[in-house]
Amino acid sequence: MGRGLAQKGEANGAGHTGLWAGHLHRVKGEQLLEQLCVSPSKTHPSIWEKSHHYLCPLIPFLFPRSASDTPTVLLNTFWSREPGCDSGFGNLLARQLDLRGLRVLAACLTEKGAEQLRNQTSDRLQTVILDVTKTDSVAAATEWVKERVGDRGLWGLVNNAGISTPTAPNEWLTKQDFVKILDVNLLGVIDVTLSVLPLVRKARGRVVNVSSIMGRVALFGGGYCMSKYGVEAFSDSLRRELSYFGVKVVMIEPGYFKTTVTSPKALFQGLQASWNQASPEIKELYGEKFMANLMKSVDLLLTTCCQDLSLVTNCMEHALTSCHPRTRYSPGWDAKFIYLPMSYLPSFLVDLMVYWSNPRPAKAL
């Protein structure tokens, strides 16, 4: 009798298995995943709760219902007005995500840059003109984004707009030199993020802030390093606050890459302009030889810049599409093996390394 019950049970089990297999063939993958995510099993709640946590974020990527349902990413990436400005991380990331099938909203500083990008991508990509230093421009761009994402919200925000000049010894600079960089690299990031944050929260999406390895160790004067330290602090506090709402905040900390931020022409011009505006006392302290040696040091550093920008954009893409993005990404061999280890050394050791590697002022003790 017991054996008969067992055989009957096995037969029933086989029948249920066959029905379930047939059901799998009839139900679309999207519907199945959604059922798994929103219909926890009574017998194994922990399994289905985990399925909800891991699978739900992937449904829009795996099974978009229509073009309007495809995850939308806002790239606040273009800032430089120089010719060829749309050849850095932002341009490559926009084209890369467009090829992956995501809807990309690219914020550009100039109409020329926006037109160039549209010509290189599909009709999914749309552009908007944005000046991150102007609150009115940020507000207008936010309304533009709201009209396009609707009730689904914004899956990803990438803050990459940035400038690096003027960079020079602090004594050569004025308050306005610092403000110029902080307005774009830090306050612009904060303004844009706070403006679109309700849309990101609605989608339980991602905020990806591009910092720099110079946000971990400050090796030169000017507003660039302090702006990146600020981005690190803003991102850390924001990540902890938004963790209660299912929003992830990620930082990208690249080493030296060949972009407009590391353009030798722009850096040399900024350095020369800072030297020209310095007081006679400062020029006497540092001397003309210091200026010449500093130019050579900058030129030598820039020759080591990595040209493979995909190392950075691949990190950005992973941060946007992975179930479990890292808190920090440090693309570039110099970031991983030089600057990141330096950031963990005692301060006096880093001070000595910088002291012996930098040019000495004429009146140094």
Coordinates of C-alpha atoms in Angstrom, one line a residue, residues 74-81 106-110 128-142 157-163 179-196 209 228 231:
L74 CA 20.7 60.9 -17.9
L75 CA 24.3 61.7 -18.7
N76 CA 25.5 65.0 -17.4
T77 CA 28.7 64.6 -19.2
F78 CA 29.7 67.4 -21.6
W79 CA 31.3 70.6 -20.4
S80 CA 34.3 71.8 -22.5
R81 CA 33.7 74.3 -25.2
A106 CA 22.6 63.4 -22.9
A107 CA 23.1 66.8 -21.4
C108 CA 25.5 68.9 -23.5
L109 CA 26.9 72.4 -23.0
T110 CA 26.7 73.4 -26.7
V128 CA 19.4 68.7 -24.0
I129 CA 21.5 71.8 -23.5
L130 CA 22.6 72.2 -19.9
D131 CA 24.9 74.6 -18.0
V132 CA 25.4 73.1 -14.6
T133 CA 26.6 76.4 -13.1
K134 CA 23.2 78.0 -13.8
T135 CA 20.3 77.0 -11.6
D136 CA 17.7 78.0 -14.3
S137 CA 19.4 75.8 -16.8
V138 CA 19.4 72.9 -14.4
A139 CA 15.7 73.4 -13.6
A140 CA 14.7 73.6 -17.3
A141 CA 16.7 70.4 -18.0
T142 CA 15.0 68.6 -15.1
L157 CA 22.2 59.6 -13.5
V158 CA 25.8 59.9 -14.5
N159 CA 27.6 63.1 -13.3
N160 CA 30.8 63.5 -15.3
A161 CA 30.9 67.1 -16.4
G162 CA 34.2 68.6 -15.1
I163 CA 37.1 71.0 -15.7
V179 CA 35.3 79.1 -7.5
K180 CA 35.4 78.4 -11.3
I181 CA 36.3 74.8 -10.8
L182 CA 34.1 74.2 -7.7
D183 CA 31.1 75.6 -9.5
V184 CA 31.3 72.9 -12.2
N185 CA 32.9 69.9 -10.5
L186 CA 31.2 70.0 -7.1
L187 CA 28.3 72.5 -6.9
G188 CA 27.1 71.5 -10.4
V189 CA 27.1 67.8 -9.4
I190 CA 25.1 68.6 -6.3
D191 CA 22.6 70.9 -8.1
V192 CA 21.8 68.4 -10.8
T193 CA 21.7 65.4 -8.4
L194 CA 19.3 67.1 -6.0
S195 CA 17.1 68.2 -8.9
V196 CA 16.5 64.8 -10.5
N209 CA 29.4 60.3 -9.7
K228 CA 36.9 65.8 -6.1
V231 CA 32.4 64.7 -4.7

